[in-house]
Amino acid sequence: MKRSLKTQLSLNIAFVALLTVALISVVSNVFINQQFEIYVEKRQEQRTDSILLDLEQQYEEGAGKWNAEFLHAVGMRALYDGYIIKAYDPLGETLWDAEAHDMSACAQVMEDITRKMRERYPGSSGRFTVKNYDLKRNDQSIAVVSISYFSPYFYNDDDFRFLDSLNAVLAGSGVFSLLLAVTAGWLLARRVSSPIRKTAEIAKQMSGGDYAVRIEEKTNVRELDELTRAVNHLARSLSEQESLRKRLTADVAHELRTPLTNVATHVEAMVEGVWEPTPQRLSSCLEEINRLGKLVSDLENLAKVESGNLKLDKTRVDLLELAKKTLSSFEADIAAKNLSVSAEGCCPEVLVDRDRIRQVLTNLISNAVKHAEGNGAIRVILSETENGALLAVEDDGVGIPRDELPFVFDRFYRVDKSRRRFLGETGGSGIGLAVVKSIVTAHGGVVRAESRLNEGSRFSVSLPSCQKEHEELRPRQTHEEVESCYAKFTF
Ligand code: ADP
């Protein structure tokens, strides 16, 4: 049978408390009883010593005789304390005999003590035993005293009362601490189980698709706080993922619908004979289909970088070398537009995902090439900043209108839709800069766009450096090294 966490915890705590209280009670009881036995045995020895001293004092040395009246008083007092005394003079004459004096009182005392001790300690082998003492004065034997008492020790009424009240106190405090422990355990269990139960409820709601739920409860248990924070974080990211997925699906449907409808309308016109299927029209349709294919692969790419769990395979990367390589992959387009390009500057090596940063460079340079005027210039500039490296891609192309600049990083946002002509010219899908932003953000960096219409644009990416680790690995660059890495790259 499955128990609730609260019941399980309460039961465990109650069990441990019960065990502890029982153990403490038993150990303290045994210890106190042992000490008390030792004390009582010592007290009995002292009592026999004091009886012997009292008896000895009743001997009148000058007269050579005993004070019978006092002997009687000492004997009777000892009898009521549980000591049965017989005293004989050195010749064997009885001086005083408790049994002879009051047989029934002696029997009563013996019976009382034996019964009480047997009741308390049923298995004990204690019984009345006789001990003989030679009473001397000035090394002369004056009497032989035999004292009979319950051996090895016996308790009087006061002792029994003391032991009873001690046991009552121990039992009472045991029960009280048990109740206290069980209550404290129950409260603790409730405190621990309540946030866990809430968290489980929230997780259940989340599994049902409700991502707006949050755990508000605060606890002062660190692990529980971490758990609730983690679940809240999970709910937040699931909700973000969900809205991202919804937006993406809507955007994708919207983006695909227009070109598909256009292609369908044109093909239909040709099928129905309204339009002549000239090779030019057919190749326009093919171009549009290719563009759709590119859009799909762009989307794939975006989905990957926006999935939230983009894994970065970070290595030390020389950004200048990477920029030069990326620029050279655009050689044909650059030559077609007769652009002049350069990569210059110097920056520390950065710890980045080489392929992803290459994609950032590719998207930025591709945009610059696309929007550059013929005979224009494109510059990739690298510099070192306080926090890392700054990578800028500049062009002197058409620029971006001021009011459109804040949206260029939005998914599917295209500046001035008329720039892209349907059928015939391959326009962008408005995804490139969204991919750039996602990758840079995943690296902990920031991307900014500056532009003036008809003057040009500048996209700058700042990346946190691995300067500290870098400095540990190799000494700072010499002046020559700095100079050489500023060498311009042009073609
Ligand atoms: P696309 O894939 O369509 O190029 P991007 O996300 O890369 O989409 O760019 C978004 C918009 O920003 C594009 O419509 C483009 O017009 C504009 N843009 C981007 N880079 C530049 C640039 N260097 N010069 C002028 N306009 C640019």
Short mmCIF file of C-alpha atoms and ligand atoms in Angstrom, two decimals:
data_model
loop_
_atom_site.label_atom_id
_atom_site.label_comp_id
_atom_site.label_asym_id
_atom_site.label_seq_id
_atom_site.Cartn_x
_atom_site.Cartn_y
_atom_site.Cartn_z
CA MET A 1 0.00 0.00 0.00
CA LYS A 2 1.35 3.40 -0.95
CA ARG A 3 1.38 5.94 1.85
CA SER A 4 1.47 9.71 1.50
CA LEU A 5 4.81 11.42 2.13
CA LYS A 6 3.31 13.14 5.17
CA THR A 7 2.15 9.86 6.73
CA GLN A 8 5.41 8.12 5.89
CA LEU A 9 7.51 10.95 7.35
CA SER A 10 5.29 11.25 10.45
CA LEU A 11 5.45 7.50 11.05
CA ASN A 12 9.22 7.41 10.64
CA ILE A 13 9.73 10.38 12.94
CA ALA A 14 7.31 8.90 15.51
CA PHE A 15 9.12 5.56 15.35
CA VAL A 16 12.53 7.17 15.83
CA ALA A 17 11.16 9.35 18.66
CA LEU A 18 9.58 6.31 20.33
CA LEU A 19 12.81 4.35 20.05
CA THR A 20 14.87 7.25 21.40
CA VAL A 21 12.53 7.96 24.30
CA ALA A 22 12.32 4.25 25.19
CA LEU A 23 16.08 3.88 25.01
CA ILE A 24 16.72 6.97 27.13
CA SER A 25 14.09 5.83 29.68
CA VAL A 26 15.48 2.30 29.93
CA VAL A 27 19.12 3.41 30.10
CA SER A 28 18.45 6.13 32.66
CA ASN A 29 16.23 3.79 34.68
CA VAL A 30 18.86 1.07 34.75
CA PHE A 31 21.62 3.55 35.57
CA ILE A 32 19.67 5.32 38.32
CA ASN A 33 18.56 1.99 39.84
CA GLN A 34 22.12 0.73 39.84
CA GLN A 35 23.38 3.89 41.52
CA PHE A 36 20.53 3.73 44.01
CA GLU A 37 21.33 0.11 44.87
CA ILE A 38 24.95 1.09 45.54
CA TYR A 39 23.76 3.99 47.66
CA VAL A 40 21.34 1.78 49.65
CA GLU A 41 24.00 -0.90 50.22
CA LYS A 42 26.39 1.77 51.52
CA ARG A 43 23.67 3.23 53.68
CA GLN A 44 23.01 -0.22 55.13
CA GLU A 45 26.68 -0.64 55.99
CA GLN A 46 26.64 2.77 57.64
CA ARG A 47 23.48 1.83 59.53
CA THR A 48 25.03 -1.41 60.88
CA ASP A 49 28.13 0.59 61.85
CA SER A 50 26.00 3.12 63.67
CA ILE A 51 24.00 0.33 65.42
CA LEU A 52 27.26 -1.23 66.59
CA LEU A 53 28.54 2.18 67.78
CA ASP A 54 25.26 2.87 69.58
CA LEU A 55 25.45 -0.54 71.28
CA GLU A 56 29.05 -0.10 72.23
CA GLN A 57 28.24 3.19 73.90
CA GLN A 58 25.78 1.45 76.20
CA TYR A 59 28.56 -0.45 77.93
CA GLU A 60 29.51 1.10 81.24
CA GLU A 61 33.17 0.23 81.51
CA GLY A 62 33.69 1.13 85.15
CA ALA A 63 30.77 -0.98 86.29
CA GLY A 64 31.50 -3.66 83.70
CA LYS A 65 27.83 -3.88 82.80
CA TRP A 66 25.37 -2.82 80.13
CA ASN A 67 22.69 -0.20 80.29
CA ALA A 68 19.77 -2.52 79.58
CA GLU A 69 17.27 0.30 79.03
CA PHE A 70 19.33 1.90 76.31
CA LEU A 71 20.17 -1.47 74.77
CA HIS A 72 16.46 -2.00 74.42
CA ALA A 73 15.95 1.44 72.87
CA VAL A 74 18.76 0.88 70.33
CA GLY A 75 17.47 -2.63 69.53
CA MET A 76 13.88 -1.51 69.01
CA ARG A 77 14.87 1.43 66.81
CA ALA A 78 17.02 -0.94 64.70
CA LEU A 79 14.12 -3.43 64.51
CA TYR A 80 11.75 -0.84 63.04
CA ASP A 81 14.48 0.02 60.52
CA GLY A 82 14.60 -3.69 59.48
CA TYR A 83 17.60 -4.85 61.53
CA ILE A 84 17.03 -7.71 63.98
CA ILE A 85 19.63 -7.63 66.71
CA LYS A 86 20.87 -10.14 69.19
CA ALA A 87 23.64 -9.25 71.64
CA TYR A 88 25.53 -11.63 73.96
CA ASP A 89 28.20 -10.91 76.53
CA PRO A 90 31.59 -12.65 76.15
CA LEU A 91 30.30 -15.49 78.37
CA GLY A 92 27.39 -16.17 76.03
CA GLU A 93 24.69 -14.61 78.22
CA THR A 94 21.99 -12.87 76.21
CA LEU A 95 22.16 -9.12 76.65
CA TRP A 96 19.27 -8.32 74.37
CA ASP A 97 17.36 -10.38 71.77
CA ALA A 98 14.84 -8.75 69.48
CA GLU A 99 13.07 -12.02 68.75
CA ALA A 100 12.86 -12.96 72.41
CA HIS A 101 11.61 -9.46 73.17
CA ASP A 102 8.93 -9.20 70.51
CA MET A 103 8.70 -12.25 68.33
CA SER A 104 5.65 -11.10 66.40
CA ALA A 105 7.13 -7.64 65.64
CA CYS A 106 10.28 -9.35 64.31
CA ALA A 107 8.24 -11.73 62.18
CA GLN A 108 6.13 -8.80 60.93
CA VAL A 109 9.24 -6.77 59.97
CA MET A 110 10.83 -9.76 58.23
CA GLU A 111 7.66 -10.62 56.36
CA ASP A 112 7.01 -7.00 55.33
CA ILE A 113 10.48 -6.44 53.93
CA THR A 114 10.64 -9.84 52.17
CA ARG A 115 7.21 -9.35 50.59
CA LYS A 116 7.92 -5.85 49.38
CA MET A 117 11.31 -6.78 47.93
CA ARG A 118 9.89 -9.93 46.24
CA GLU A 119 7.04 -7.90 44.80
CA ARG A 120 9.45 -5.36 43.34
CA TYR A 121 12.11 -7.87 42.26
CA PRO A 122 10.28 -11.19 41.74
CA GLY A 123 13.37 -13.05 40.52
CA SER A 124 15.78 -11.78 43.16
CA SER A 125 17.49 -14.21 45.51
CA GLY A 126 17.63 -11.75 48.43
CA ARG A 127 16.78 -13.01 51.92
CA PHE A 128 17.38 -12.27 55.56
CA THR A 129 20.95 -13.17 56.53
CA VAL A 130 22.81 -12.91 59.81
CA LYS A 131 26.15 -11.20 60.30
CA ASN A 132 28.13 -11.46 63.53
CA TYR A 133 30.29 -8.69 64.95
CA ASP A 134 32.69 -8.79 67.86
CA LEU A 135 32.21 -5.61 69.87
CA LYS A 136 35.44 -4.49 71.55
CA ARG A 137 36.60 -1.79 73.84
CA ASN A 138 40.32 -1.30 74.54
CA ASP A 139 40.98 -4.47 72.55
CA GLN A 140 38.79 -6.34 74.99
CA SER A 141 35.75 -8.16 73.67
CA ILE A 142 32.71 -6.75 75.40
CA ALA A 143 29.95 -8.39 73.36
CA VAL A 144 29.09 -10.46 70.28
CA VAL A 145 26.38 -8.86 68.22
CA SER A 146 24.46 -10.64 65.44
CA ILE A 147 22.54 -8.41 63.08
CA SER A 148 20.07 -9.99 60.68
CA TYR A 149 18.80 -7.96 57.71
CA PHE A 150 17.54 -8.48 54.16
CA SER A 151 20.64 -8.95 52.08
CA PRO A 152 22.24 -7.82 49.82
CA TYR A 153 20.08 -4.71 50.34
CA PHE A 154 16.50 -3.74 51.01
CA TYR A 155 14.40 -0.67 50.52
CA ASN A 156 12.41 1.07 53.18
CA ASP A 157 9.13 2.85 52.46
CA ASP A 158 10.89 6.13 51.68
CA ASP A 159 13.12 4.35 49.15
CA PHE A 160 10.11 2.75 47.47
CA ARG A 161 8.39 6.12 47.36
CA PHE A 162 11.51 7.72 45.83
CA LEU A 163 11.82 4.96 43.19
CA ASP A 164 8.12 5.14 42.36
CA SER A 165 8.15 8.89 41.90
CA LEU A 166 11.37 8.65 39.85
CA ASN A 167 9.76 6.07 37.56
CA ALA A 168 6.64 8.21 37.30
CA VAL A 169 8.72 11.26 36.33
CA LEU A 170 10.66 9.22 33.77
CA ALA A 171 7.49 7.73 32.26
CA GLY A 172 5.75 11.11 32.27
CA SER A 173 8.62 12.91 30.60
CA GLY A 174 8.93 9.99 28.14
CA VAL A 175 5.29 10.25 27.13
CA PHE A 176 5.51 14.05 26.99
CA SER A 177 8.64 14.01 24.79
CA LEU A 178 7.06 11.33 22.60
CA LEU A 179 3.98 13.49 22.08
CA LEU A 180 6.18 16.52 21.45
CA ALA A 181 8.33 14.59 18.95
CA VAL A 182 5.29 13.18 17.13
CA THR A 183 3.70 16.65 16.90
CA ALA A 184 6.95 18.24 15.73
CA GLY A 185 7.41 15.40 13.23
CA TRP A 186 3.90 15.81 11.93
CA LEU A 187 4.37 19.57 11.54
CA LEU A 188 7.71 19.07 9.80
CA ALA A 189 6.26 16.38 7.54
CA ARG A 190 3.40 18.69 6.63
CA ARG A 191 5.83 21.52 5.89
CA VAL A 192 7.94 19.30 3.64
CA SER A 193 5.12 17.46 1.96
CA SER A 194 2.93 20.48 1.22
CA PRO A 195 5.27 22.12 -1.36
CA ILE A 196 6.09 18.71 -2.86
CA ARG A 197 2.38 17.95 -3.21
CA LYS A 198 1.82 21.39 -4.78
CA THR A 199 4.75 20.81 -7.14
CA ALA A 200 3.32 17.44 -8.18
CA GLU A 201 -0.08 19.06 -8.79
CA ILE A 202 1.51 21.80 -10.90
CA ALA A 203 3.54 19.21 -12.85
CA LYS A 204 0.30 17.30 -13.48
CA GLN A 205 -1.38 20.48 -14.72
CA MET A 206 1.63 21.15 -16.94
CA SER A 207 1.43 17.66 -18.39
CA GLY A 208 -2.16 18.52 -19.27
CA GLY A 209 -0.90 21.50 -21.30
CA ASP A 210 -1.47 24.30 -18.79
CA TYR A 211 1.85 26.17 -18.73
CA ALA A 212 0.55 29.33 -17.08
CA VAL A 213 0.59 27.71 -13.63
CA ARG A 214 3.26 28.70 -11.11
CA ILE A 215 4.13 27.61 -7.58
CA GLU A 216 3.89 30.66 -5.34
CA GLU A 217 4.63 28.90 -2.06
CA LYS A 218 7.93 29.79 -0.40
CA THR A 219 9.68 27.43 1.99
CA ASN A 220 12.79 27.82 4.06
CA VAL A 221 14.14 24.46 2.92
CA ARG A 222 16.79 25.11 0.26
CA GLU A 223 16.23 21.92 -1.74
CA LEU A 224 12.47 22.45 -1.82
CA ASP A 225 12.95 26.05 -2.96
CA GLU A 226 15.25 24.81 -5.71
CA LEU A 227 12.65 22.24 -6.73
CA THR A 228 9.83 24.81 -6.94
CA ARG A 229 12.10 27.25 -8.77
CA ALA A 230 13.08 24.52 -11.26
CA VAL A 231 9.44 23.58 -11.87
CA ASN A 232 8.48 27.26 -12.33
CA HIS A 233 11.38 27.65 -14.73
CA LEU A 234 10.25 24.53 -16.58
CA ALA A 235 6.70 25.90 -16.82
CA ARG A 236 8.04 29.24 -18.11
CA SER A 237 10.25 27.67 -20.75
CA LEU A 238 7.53 25.22 -21.81
CA SER A 239 5.15 28.14 -22.16
CA GLU A 240 7.75 30.08 -24.18
CA GLN A 241 8.39 27.03 -26.34
CA GLU A 242 4.67 26.56 -26.82
CA SER A 243 4.06 30.16 -27.90
CA LEU A 244 7.19 30.01 -30.09
CA ARG A 245 5.87 26.85 -31.70
CA LYS A 246 2.45 28.44 -32.27
CA ARG A 247 3.95 31.63 -33.72
CA LEU A 248 6.34 29.67 -35.88
CA THR A 249 3.57 27.46 -37.24
CA ALA A 250 1.40 30.51 -38.00
CA ASP A 251 4.32 32.41 -39.58
CA VAL A 252 5.39 29.42 -41.64
CA ALA A 253 1.85 28.79 -42.88
CA HIS A 254 1.56 32.45 -43.82
CA GLU A 255 4.96 32.56 -45.51
CA LEU A 256 4.33 29.42 -47.51
CA ARG A 257 0.78 30.21 -48.53
CA THR A 258 1.50 33.28 -50.74
CA PRO A 259 4.25 31.81 -52.94
CA LEU A 260 2.42 28.47 -53.18
CA THR A 261 -0.78 30.23 -54.25
CA ASN A 262 1.18 32.26 -56.76
CA VAL A 263 2.89 29.22 -58.27
CA ALA A 264 -0.42 27.34 -58.30
CA THR A 265 -2.21 30.28 -60.02
CA HIS A 266 0.50 30.61 -62.66
CA VAL A 267 0.71 26.87 -63.35
CA GLU A 268 -3.08 26.72 -63.46
CA ALA A 269 -3.16 29.59 -65.99
CA MET A 270 -0.68 27.66 -68.12
CA VAL A 271 -2.60 24.35 -67.72
CA GLU A 272 -5.86 26.05 -68.71
CA GLY A 273 -4.18 27.65 -71.70
CA VAL A 274 -4.64 31.25 -70.48
CA TRP A 275 -0.84 31.61 -70.45
CA GLU A 276 1.63 30.19 -72.88
CA PRO A 277 4.00 27.86 -70.96
CA THR A 278 7.08 29.64 -72.20
CA PRO A 279 10.47 28.47 -70.89
CA GLN A 280 10.82 31.88 -69.24
CA ARG A 281 7.55 31.46 -67.26
CA LEU A 282 8.39 27.87 -66.37
CA SER A 283 11.84 28.83 -65.12
CA SER A 284 10.27 31.65 -63.05
CA CYS A 285 8.03 29.05 -61.43
CA LEU A 286 11.05 26.82 -60.85
CA GLU A 287 12.90 29.72 -59.23
CA GLU A 288 9.98 30.32 -56.92
CA ILE A 289 9.87 26.62 -56.03
CA ASN A 290 13.62 26.74 -55.34
CA ARG A 291 13.05 29.77 -53.17
CA LEU A 292 10.42 27.80 -51.26
CA GLY A 293 12.98 25.03 -50.83
CA LYS A 294 15.47 27.58 -49.47
CA LEU A 295 12.78 28.96 -47.15
CA VAL A 296 12.18 25.48 -45.79
CA SER A 297 15.89 24.91 -45.15
CA ASP A 298 16.12 28.41 -43.56
CA LEU A 299 13.23 27.42 -41.33
CA GLU A 300 14.94 24.20 -40.39
CA ASN A 301 17.99 26.19 -39.46
CA LEU A 302 15.97 28.67 -37.44
CA ALA A 303 14.09 25.91 -35.64
CA LYS A 304 17.44 24.43 -34.67
CA VAL A 305 18.88 27.65 -33.24
CA GLU A 306 15.63 28.76 -31.63
CA SER A 307 14.84 25.40 -30.05
CA GLY A 308 16.20 26.70 -26.76
CA ASN A 309 18.57 23.84 -26.35
CA LEU A 310 21.06 24.90 -28.96
CA LYS A 311 24.26 23.02 -28.12
CA LEU A 312 27.36 25.10 -28.70
CA ASP A 313 30.56 23.30 -29.46
CA LYS A 314 32.90 26.05 -28.29
CA THR A 315 36.52 26.23 -29.37
CA ARG A 316 39.06 29.03 -29.56
CA VAL A 317 38.46 30.82 -32.80
CA ASP A 318 40.47 33.45 -34.64
CA LEU A 319 37.64 35.69 -35.87
CA LEU A 320 39.77 37.52 -38.44
CA GLU A 321 40.76 34.31 -40.15
CA LEU A 322 37.12 33.12 -40.05
CA ALA A 323 35.90 36.43 -41.54
CA LYS A 324 38.43 36.17 -44.38
CA LYS A 325 37.34 32.62 -45.14
CA THR A 326 33.66 33.57 -45.14
CA LEU A 327 34.29 36.57 -47.40
CA SER A 328 36.12 34.41 -49.91
CA SER A 329 33.08 32.13 -50.20
CA PHE A 330 31.20 35.13 -51.69
CA GLU A 331 33.90 35.76 -54.28
CA ALA A 332 31.61 35.17 -57.27
CA ASP A 333 28.82 37.51 -56.08
CA ILE A 334 31.38 40.12 -55.06
CA ALA A 335 33.01 39.95 -58.46
CA ALA A 336 29.60 40.10 -60.20
CA LYS A 337 28.78 43.36 -58.41
CA ASN A 338 32.36 44.57 -58.61
CA LEU A 339 32.49 45.21 -54.87
CA SER A 340 35.60 45.93 -52.89
CA VAL A 341 35.80 44.00 -49.65
CA SER A 342 38.16 44.00 -46.72
CA ALA A 343 38.58 42.29 -43.38
CA GLU A 344 40.67 44.12 -40.87
CA GLY A 345 41.26 44.70 -37.19
CA CYS A 346 42.46 42.71 -34.29
CA CYS A 347 40.70 41.00 -31.52
CA PRO A 348 41.48 38.36 -28.91
CA GLU A 349 40.69 34.78 -29.69
CA VAL A 350 37.16 34.04 -28.60
CA LEU A 351 35.64 30.84 -27.29
CA VAL A 352 32.74 30.26 -29.69
CA ASP A 353 31.05 27.62 -31.79
CA ARG A 354 33.02 28.05 -35.00
CA ASP A 355 30.29 26.78 -37.37
CA ARG A 356 27.58 28.91 -35.81
CA ILE A 357 29.68 32.08 -35.86
CA ARG A 358 30.57 31.31 -39.45
CA GLN A 359 26.82 31.23 -40.12
CA VAL A 360 26.46 34.64 -38.43
CA LEU A 361 29.20 36.01 -40.69
CA THR A 362 27.67 34.34 -43.75
CA ASN A 363 24.22 35.84 -43.09
CA LEU A 364 25.60 39.34 -42.41
CA ILE A 365 27.98 39.32 -45.39
CA SER A 366 25.28 37.82 -47.65
CA ASN A 367 22.92 40.67 -46.67
CA ALA A 368 25.67 43.23 -47.24
CA VAL A 369 26.43 41.76 -50.67
CA LYS A 370 22.73 41.59 -51.55
CA HIS A 371 22.07 45.18 -50.58
CA ALA A 372 25.35 46.73 -51.74
CA GLU A 373 25.23 48.98 -54.81
CA GLY A 374 27.44 48.05 -57.75
CA ASN A 375 31.09 49.11 -57.18
CA GLY A 376 30.32 49.53 -53.49
CA ALA A 377 32.43 48.44 -50.55
CA ILE A 378 31.99 45.91 -47.76
CA ARG A 379 34.15 45.97 -44.67
CA VAL A 380 34.44 43.41 -41.90
CA ILE A 381 36.04 45.12 -38.91
CA LEU A 382 37.22 43.36 -35.77
CA SER A 383 38.14 45.09 -32.55
CA GLU A 384 38.83 44.31 -28.95
CA THR A 385 36.41 45.65 -26.36
CA GLU A 386 36.47 45.74 -22.60
CA ASN A 387 34.39 42.56 -22.41
CA GLY A 388 35.54 40.71 -25.47
CA ALA A 389 35.46 41.11 -29.20
CA LEU A 390 33.43 43.26 -31.56
CA LEU A 391 32.75 42.11 -35.08
CA ALA A 392 31.16 44.59 -37.51
CA VAL A 393 30.00 44.14 -41.09
CA GLU A 394 29.62 47.44 -42.94
CA ASP A 395 28.34 48.22 -46.38
CA ASP A 396 27.54 51.38 -48.30
CA GLY A 397 24.43 49.94 -49.89
CA VAL A 398 20.75 50.87 -49.88
CA GLY A 399 20.42 51.06 -46.10
CA ILE A 400 17.34 50.46 -43.99
CA PRO A 401 14.64 53.05 -43.24
CA ARG A 402 14.85 54.34 -39.67
CA ASP A 403 11.36 53.14 -38.69
CA GLU A 404 12.04 49.61 -39.93
CA LEU A 405 15.40 49.22 -38.22
CA PRO A 406 14.01 47.97 -34.85
CA PHE A 407 12.27 45.04 -36.56
CA VAL A 408 14.99 43.66 -38.80
CA PHE A 409 15.85 40.90 -36.30
CA ASP A 410 12.23 39.70 -36.13
CA ARG A 411 11.45 36.44 -37.80
CA PHE A 412 10.11 36.81 -41.39
CA TYR A 413 10.54 40.59 -41.24
CA ARG A 414 11.57 42.00 -44.56
CA VAL A 415 12.34 45.64 -45.13
CA ASP A 416 10.23 47.22 -47.80
CA LYS A 417 8.43 44.16 -49.14
CA SER A 418 8.58 45.62 -52.67
CA ARG A 419 12.35 45.11 -52.70
CA ARG A 420 11.58 41.46 -53.26
CA ARG A 421 9.92 40.87 -56.55
CA PHE A 422 7.93 37.70 -56.97
CA LEU A 423 8.93 35.35 -59.76
CA GLY A 424 12.18 36.23 -61.31
CA GLU A 425 14.29 37.56 -58.46
CA THR A 426 15.22 35.58 -55.36
CA GLY A 427 14.19 37.60 -52.37
CA GLY A 428 15.10 36.70 -48.80
CA SER A 429 12.77 35.02 -46.36
CA GLY A 430 13.37 37.42 -43.47
CA ILE A 431 14.99 34.71 -41.38
CA GLY A 432 18.71 35.43 -41.73
CA LEU A 433 18.95 38.13 -39.04
CA ALA A 434 16.67 36.18 -36.65
CA VAL A 435 19.15 33.29 -36.92
CA VAL A 436 22.04 35.74 -36.31
CA LYS A 437 20.35 37.07 -33.18
CA SER A 438 19.61 33.60 -31.79
CA ILE A 439 23.18 32.41 -32.29
CA VAL A 440 24.73 35.56 -30.82
CA THR A 441 22.36 35.46 -27.83
CA ALA A 442 23.20 31.80 -27.23
CA HIS A 443 26.85 32.88 -27.03
CA GLY A 444 25.97 35.52 -24.44
CA GLY A 445 26.63 38.29 -26.97
CA VAL A 446 24.63 41.18 -28.42
CA VAL A 447 23.90 42.15 -32.02
CA ARG A 448 23.05 45.70 -33.14
CA ALA A 449 22.03 47.26 -36.42
CA GLU A 450 22.78 50.83 -37.51
CA SER A 451 21.77 52.14 -40.89
CA ARG A 452 21.05 55.21 -42.98
CA LEU A 453 18.84 54.99 -45.98
CA ASN A 454 20.88 55.11 -49.21
CA GLU A 455 24.13 55.48 -47.25
CA GLY A 456 24.74 52.01 -45.89
CA SER A 457 24.36 49.72 -42.90
CA ARG A 458 26.51 48.40 -40.11
CA PHE A 459 25.74 45.24 -38.15
CA SER A 460 27.87 44.80 -35.05
CA VAL A 461 28.16 41.68 -32.96
CA SER A 462 29.82 41.77 -29.56
CA LEU A 463 31.03 38.45 -28.18
CA PRO A 464 32.32 37.86 -24.68
CA SER A 465 35.95 36.85 -24.84
CA CYS A 466 37.91 34.11 -23.14
CA GLN A 467 40.55 36.76 -22.39
CA LYS A 468 41.25 35.52 -18.88
CA GLU A 469 41.86 31.91 -19.84
CA HIS A 470 43.58 33.16 -22.95
CA GLU A 471 46.09 35.24 -20.97
CA GLU A 472 46.89 32.29 -18.79
CA LEU A 473 47.68 30.20 -21.83
CA ARG A 474 49.90 32.57 -23.69
CA PRO A 475 51.59 35.92 -23.11
CA ARG A 476 49.99 39.09 -24.46
CA GLN A 477 50.64 39.82 -28.13
CA THR A 478 53.73 41.76 -29.01
CA HIS A 479 53.47 45.06 -30.86
CA GLU A 480 54.52 43.33 -34.11
CA GLU A 481 51.85 40.70 -33.68
CA VAL A 482 49.23 43.39 -33.15
CA GLU A 483 50.44 45.27 -36.23
CA SER A 484 50.48 42.13 -38.36
CA CYS A 485 46.98 41.13 -37.44
CA TYR A 486 45.74 44.56 -38.48
CA ALA A 487 46.92 43.72 -41.98
CA LYS A 488 44.14 44.32 -44.39
CA PHE A 489 42.43 41.60 -46.34
CA THR A 490 41.13 42.70 -49.72
CA PHE A 491 40.38 41.27 -53.13
P1 ADP B 1 16.59 37.95 -45.53
O1 ADP B 1 16.90 36.50 -45.34
O2 ADP B 1 15.32 38.22 -46.23
O3 ADP B 1 17.74 38.76 -46.00
P2 ADP B 1 17.17 39.00 -42.99
O4 ADP B 1 16.56 38.60 -41.70
O5 ADP B 1 18.57 38.66 -43.21
O6 ADP B 1 16.22 38.46 -44.09
O7 ADP B 1 17.02 40.56 -43.10
C1 ADP B 1 15.81 41.19 -42.75
C2 ADP B 1 15.61 42.44 -43.57
O8 ADP B 1 16.62 43.37 -43.26
C3 ADP B 1 15.72 42.15 -45.05
O9 ADP B 1 14.44 42.34 -45.59
C4 ADP B 1 16.64 43.17 -45.62
O10 ADP B 1 15.96 44.04 -46.50
C5 ADP B 1 17.09 44.00 -44.43
N1 ADP B 1 18.58 44.03 -44.43
C6 ADP B 1 19.35 43.14 -43.83
N2 ADP B 1 20.65 43.46 -44.01
C7 ADP B 1 20.67 44.58 -44.74
C8 ADP B 1 21.71 45.41 -45.27
N3 ADP B 1 23.00 45.14 -45.04
N4 ADP B 1 21.35 46.47 -45.98
C9 ADP B 1 20.06 46.75 -46.19
N5 ADP B 1 19.01 46.04 -45.74
C10 ADP B 1 19.32 44.95 -45.01
#
